[in-house]
Amino acid sequence: MSTADSVKIVEVGARDGLQNEKQVVPTDIKIRLIESLAASGLRHVEATSFVSPKWIPQLADAADVMAQLNRLPHVSYPVLVPNMQGYERARAAGATEIAIFSAASEAFNQRNINASIDESLARFVPIVQAAAADGVHVRGYVSTVLGCPYQGEVPLADVVRVSAALDELGCYEVSLGDTIGVGTPMKAREMFQAVAAVVPSERLAVHFHDTRGQALANIYACLEVGARVVDSSVAGLGGCPYARGATGNVATEDVVYMLEGMGLSTGVDLEALAAVGRWISTQLGRNNGSKVGVALGAKQS
Ligand code: HMG
Ligand code: MG
């Protein structure tokens, strides 16, 4: 593996991390979270979702978050958009980058966005067209790439098909999500390589949930075969409301520590990030899901 290299981190804590929190997190805490993540050096900080507030009540304040957020010019703040209504709300709130999302499993897609895979892809066509006309960047997500909570096994061919479709639609990057954290390193690598055979690896991201403690190992396995974009969540926040038992994404602090230790630069101030992780864990009354965050905190006290 070349070490003269850098890795792009997409921080998803304020969206993927919070969407499953039972207690509604005050808007000002969300804003402080996003702003302090950006201040720690993260350049891609997912901010919220313009989904139905009936489906995800926690993110009903998406427009307020975007309106009140003090945005840094060199940082992108993508927001999830499931349909044209979401796109219009996101644009009205000043979003300049969106993420559209589908899944490799029919059963999951139905439960997550009430549409079949093909219906969702068709739904995205006018959104991507509008985004292109508006100069809005579009990222794509494919969920359940290594297993589905409803369907079980997910054929690789389905992962490849949906990833290629999002790429062809015009997504500048496609994020491959192990939504329920069932993957193991060799399977993760095989999946990444199968997709990279049709979508160039520099346009792919890996998105591992750490439900079974495999996320860092899976990331490492994918880095070895060319992955250079990693999604992660400060303090390992999160879960998916439509995937029971899914925990948070791999903790950003742990990813930064591993990458920097390998000579792969991230541009992130780890101490500052770890302090954000400890702060938000206290705010939410949660255990800190980052081992590095806990270790750095213990060193200070
Ligand atoms: P639906 O019920 O089929 O929607 O939900 P509909 O079009 O029939 O509309 C029903 C009602 O919802 C209407 O209101 C619409 O106005 C409203 P009513 O007339 O009943 O008052 N509505 C909306 N309101 C605000 N914003 C909107 C919107 N759309 C409709 N955008 C829908 C379909 C897609 C809306 C719904 O299923 C939904 O919002 N799903 C989102 C679920 C979600 O956010 N899941 C988590 C994100 S994905 C994830 O976490 C995985 C990822 O991290 C990667 C990985 O780990 O794998 C990305
Ligand atoms: Mg996720």
mmCIF file of C-alpha atoms in Angstrom, residues 79-212:
data_model
loop_
_atom_site.group_PDB
_atom_site.id
_atom_site.type_symbol
_atom_site.label_atom_id
_atom_site.label_comp_id
_atom_site.label_asym_id
_atom_site.label_seq_id
_atom_site.Cartn_x
_atom_site.Cartn_y
_atom_site.Cartn_z
ATOM 1 C CA VAL A 79 -27.881 16.279 3.326
ATOM 2 C CA LEU A 80 -29.913 13.164 2.562
ATOM 3 C CA VAL A 81 -32.769 13.527 0.101
ATOM 4 C CA PRO A 82 -35.201 10.625 -0.610
ATOM 5 C CA ASN A 83 -37.482 12.262 -3.181
ATOM 6 C CA MET A 84 -38.236 15.500 -5.048
ATOM 7 C CA GLN A 85 -40.034 16.960 -2.046
ATOM 8 C CA GLY A 86 -36.894 16.416 -0.017
ATOM 9 C CA TYR A 87 -34.767 17.971 -2.754
ATOM 10 C CA GLU A 88 -36.952 21.067 -2.847
ATOM 11 C CA ARG A 89 -36.827 21.409 0.942
ATOM 12 C CA ALA A 90 -33.041 20.942 0.894
ATOM 13 C CA ARG A 91 -32.583 23.602 -1.782
ATOM 14 C CA ALA A 92 -34.874 26.037 0.006
ATOM 15 C CA ALA A 93 -32.674 25.518 3.068
ATOM 16 C CA GLY A 94 -29.551 26.322 1.060
ATOM 17 C CA ALA A 95 -28.038 22.838 0.679
ATOM 18 C CA THR A 96 -25.342 22.658 -1.984
ATOM 19 C CA GLU A 97 -24.676 18.931 -1.746
ATOM 20 C CA ILE A 98 -27.184 16.113 -1.414
ATOM 21 C CA ALA A 99 -27.026 12.353 -0.985
ATOM 22 C CA ILE A 100 -29.571 10.045 -2.548
ATOM 23 C CA PHE A 101 -29.934 6.551 -1.129
ATOM 24 C CA SER A 102 -31.030 3.139 -2.261
ATOM 25 C CA ALA A 103 -30.138 -0.411 -1.259
ATOM 26 C CA ALA A 104 -28.927 -3.657 -2.763
ATOM 27 C CA SER A 105 -31.788 -5.468 -1.043
ATOM 28 C CA GLU A 106 -35.418 -5.030 -2.114
ATOM 29 C CA ALA A 107 -36.745 -5.831 1.347
ATOM 30 C CA PHE A 108 -34.616 -3.155 3.012
ATOM 31 C CA ASN A 109 -35.402 -0.511 0.414
ATOM 32 C CA GLN A 110 -39.140 -1.061 0.857
ATOM 33 C CA ARG A 111 -38.893 -0.584 4.586
ATOM 34 C CA ASN A 112 -36.461 2.314 4.413
ATOM 35 C CA ILE A 113 -37.989 4.453 1.672
ATOM 36 C CA ASN A 114 -41.217 2.662 0.770
ATOM 37 C CA ALA A 115 -40.071 1.942 -2.779
ATOM 38 C CA SER A 116 -38.538 -0.883 -4.776
ATOM 39 C CA ILE A 117 -34.946 -0.459 -5.914
ATOM 40 C CA ASP A 118 -36.021 0.375 -9.460
ATOM 41 C CA GLU A 119 -38.712 2.785 -8.260
ATOM 42 C CA SER A 120 -36.107 4.573 -6.157
ATOM 43 C CA LEU A 121 -33.662 4.804 -9.052
ATOM 44 C CA ALA A 122 -36.407 6.202 -11.293
ATOM 45 C CA ARG A 123 -37.314 8.694 -8.550
ATOM 46 C CA PHE A 124 -33.712 9.911 -8.466
ATOM 47 C CA VAL A 125 -33.506 10.761 -12.184
ATOM 48 C CA PRO A 126 -35.323 14.129 -11.996
ATOM 49 C CA ILE A 127 -33.550 14.932 -8.719
ATOM 50 C CA VAL A 128 -30.120 14.443 -10.276
ATOM 51 C CA GLN A 129 -31.200 16.479 -13.312
ATOM 52 C CA ALA A 130 -32.400 19.326 -11.102
ATOM 53 C CA ALA A 131 -29.213 19.118 -9.049
ATOM 54 C CA ALA A 132 -27.056 19.334 -12.183
ATOM 55 C CA ALA A 133 -28.983 22.420 -13.312
ATOM 56 C CA ASP A 134 -28.615 23.963 -9.841
ATOM 57 C CA GLY A 135 -24.896 23.138 -9.503
ATOM 58 C CA VAL A 136 -25.612 20.821 -6.551
ATOM 59 C CA HIS A 137 -23.258 17.878 -6.000
ATOM 60 C CA VAL A 138 -24.864 14.466 -5.610
ATOM 61 C CA ARG A 139 -23.501 11.555 -3.637
ATOM 62 C CA GLY A 140 -25.114 8.104 -3.715
ATOM 63 C CA TYR A 141 -25.539 5.465 -1.029
ATOM 64 C CA VAL A 142 -26.096 1.753 -1.459
ATOM 65 C CA SER A 143 -27.244 0.071 1.764
ATOM 66 C CA THR A 144 -27.077 -3.588 2.797
ATOM 67 C CA VAL A 145 -24.024 -4.350 0.643
ATOM 68 C CA LEU A 146 -22.898 -7.225 2.887
ATOM 69 C CA GLY A 147 -26.209 -8.449 4.238
ATOM 70 C CA CYS A 148 -29.777 -7.413 4.928
ATOM 71 C CA PRO A 149 -31.746 -7.627 8.183
ATOM 72 C CA TYR A 150 -34.832 -8.858 6.282
ATOM 73 C CA GLN A 151 -33.467 -10.709 3.279
ATOM 74 C CA GLY A 152 -30.242 -12.169 4.734
ATOM 75 C CA GLU A 153 -27.650 -12.759 2.015
ATOM 76 C CA VAL A 154 -27.363 -10.065 -0.636
ATOM 77 C CA PRO A 155 -25.940 -11.213 -3.983
ATOM 78 C CA LEU A 156 -22.833 -9.300 -5.065
ATOM 79 C CA ALA A 157 -24.408 -8.810 -8.490
ATOM 80 C CA ASP A 158 -27.156 -6.725 -6.865
ATOM 81 C CA VAL A 159 -24.617 -4.529 -5.085
ATOM 82 C CA VAL A 160 -22.772 -3.998 -8.360
ATOM 83 C CA ARG A 161 -25.967 -3.253 -10.285
ATOM 84 C CA VAL A 162 -27.257 -0.598 -7.883
ATOM 85 C CA SER A 163 -23.803 0.996 -7.470
ATOM 86 C CA ALA A 164 -23.350 1.197 -11.239
ATOM 87 C CA ALA A 165 -26.842 2.665 -11.623
ATOM 88 C CA LEU A 166 -26.117 5.446 -9.112
ATOM 89 C CA ASP A 167 -22.790 6.122 -10.811
ATOM 90 C CA GLU A 168 -24.445 6.310 -14.221
ATOM 91 C CA LEU A 169 -27.121 8.617 -12.847
ATOM 92 C CA GLY A 170 -24.353 11.113 -12.087
ATOM 93 C CA CYS A 171 -23.341 10.587 -8.465
ATOM 94 C CA TYR A 172 -19.777 11.848 -8.043
ATOM 95 C CA GLU A 173 -19.223 9.181 -5.376
ATOM 96 C CA VAL A 174 -21.042 6.021 -4.347
ATOM 97 C CA SER A 175 -20.870 4.949 -0.713
ATOM 98 C CA LEU A 176 -21.114 1.226 -0.015
ATOM 99 C CA GLY A 177 -22.961 0.656 3.252
ATOM 100 C CA ASP A 178 -22.707 -2.369 5.501
ATOM 101 C CA THR A 179 -25.840 -1.138 7.223
ATOM 102 C CA ILE A 180 -26.034 -3.835 9.893
ATOM 103 C CA GLY A 181 -22.319 -4.437 10.341
ATOM 104 C CA VAL A 182 -22.237 -8.092 9.320
ATOM 105 C CA GLY A 183 -19.240 -7.934 6.986
ATOM 106 C CA THR A 184 -15.821 -9.445 7.592
ATOM 107 C CA PRO A 185 -12.596 -8.300 5.900
ATOM 108 C CA MET A 186 -12.304 -10.755 3.005
ATOM 109 C CA LYS A 187 -15.983 -10.387 2.123
ATOM 110 C CA ALA A 188 -15.719 -6.603 2.372
ATOM 111 C CA ARG A 189 -12.703 -6.591 0.071
ATOM 112 C CA GLU A 190 -14.362 -8.923 -2.427
ATOM 113 C CA MET A 191 -17.438 -6.679 -2.477
ATOM 114 C CA PHE A 192 -15.335 -3.523 -2.919
ATOM 115 C CA GLN A 193 -13.348 -5.084 -5.759
ATOM 116 C CA ALA A 194 -16.487 -6.318 -7.517
ATOM 117 C CA VAL A 195 -17.938 -2.801 -7.497
ATOM 118 C CA ALA A 196 -14.580 -1.224 -8.394
ATOM 119 C CA ALA A 197 -14.576 -3.341 -11.567
ATOM 120 C CA VAL A 198 -17.445 -1.155 -12.825
ATOM 121 C CA VAL A 199 -17.148 2.092 -10.836
ATOM 122 C CA PRO A 200 -13.601 3.484 -10.476
ATOM 123 C CA SER A 201 -12.351 2.982 -6.918
ATOM 124 C CA GLU A 202 -11.654 6.703 -6.478
ATOM 125 C CA ARG A 203 -15.411 7.276 -6.838
ATOM 126 C CA LEU A 204 -16.284 4.745 -4.132
ATOM 127 C CA ALA A 205 -16.587 5.169 -0.385
ATOM 128 C CA VAL A 206 -16.821 2.514 2.302
ATOM 129 C CA HIS A 207 -19.437 2.883 5.037
ATOM 130 C CA PHE A 208 -19.095 0.324 7.797
ATOM 131 C CA HIS A 209 -21.266 0.023 10.855
ATOM 132 C CA ASP A 210 -19.370 -1.542 13.739
ATOM 133 C CA THR A 211 -22.117 -3.794 15.095
ATOM 134 C CA ARG A 212 -19.817 -6.813 15.320
#
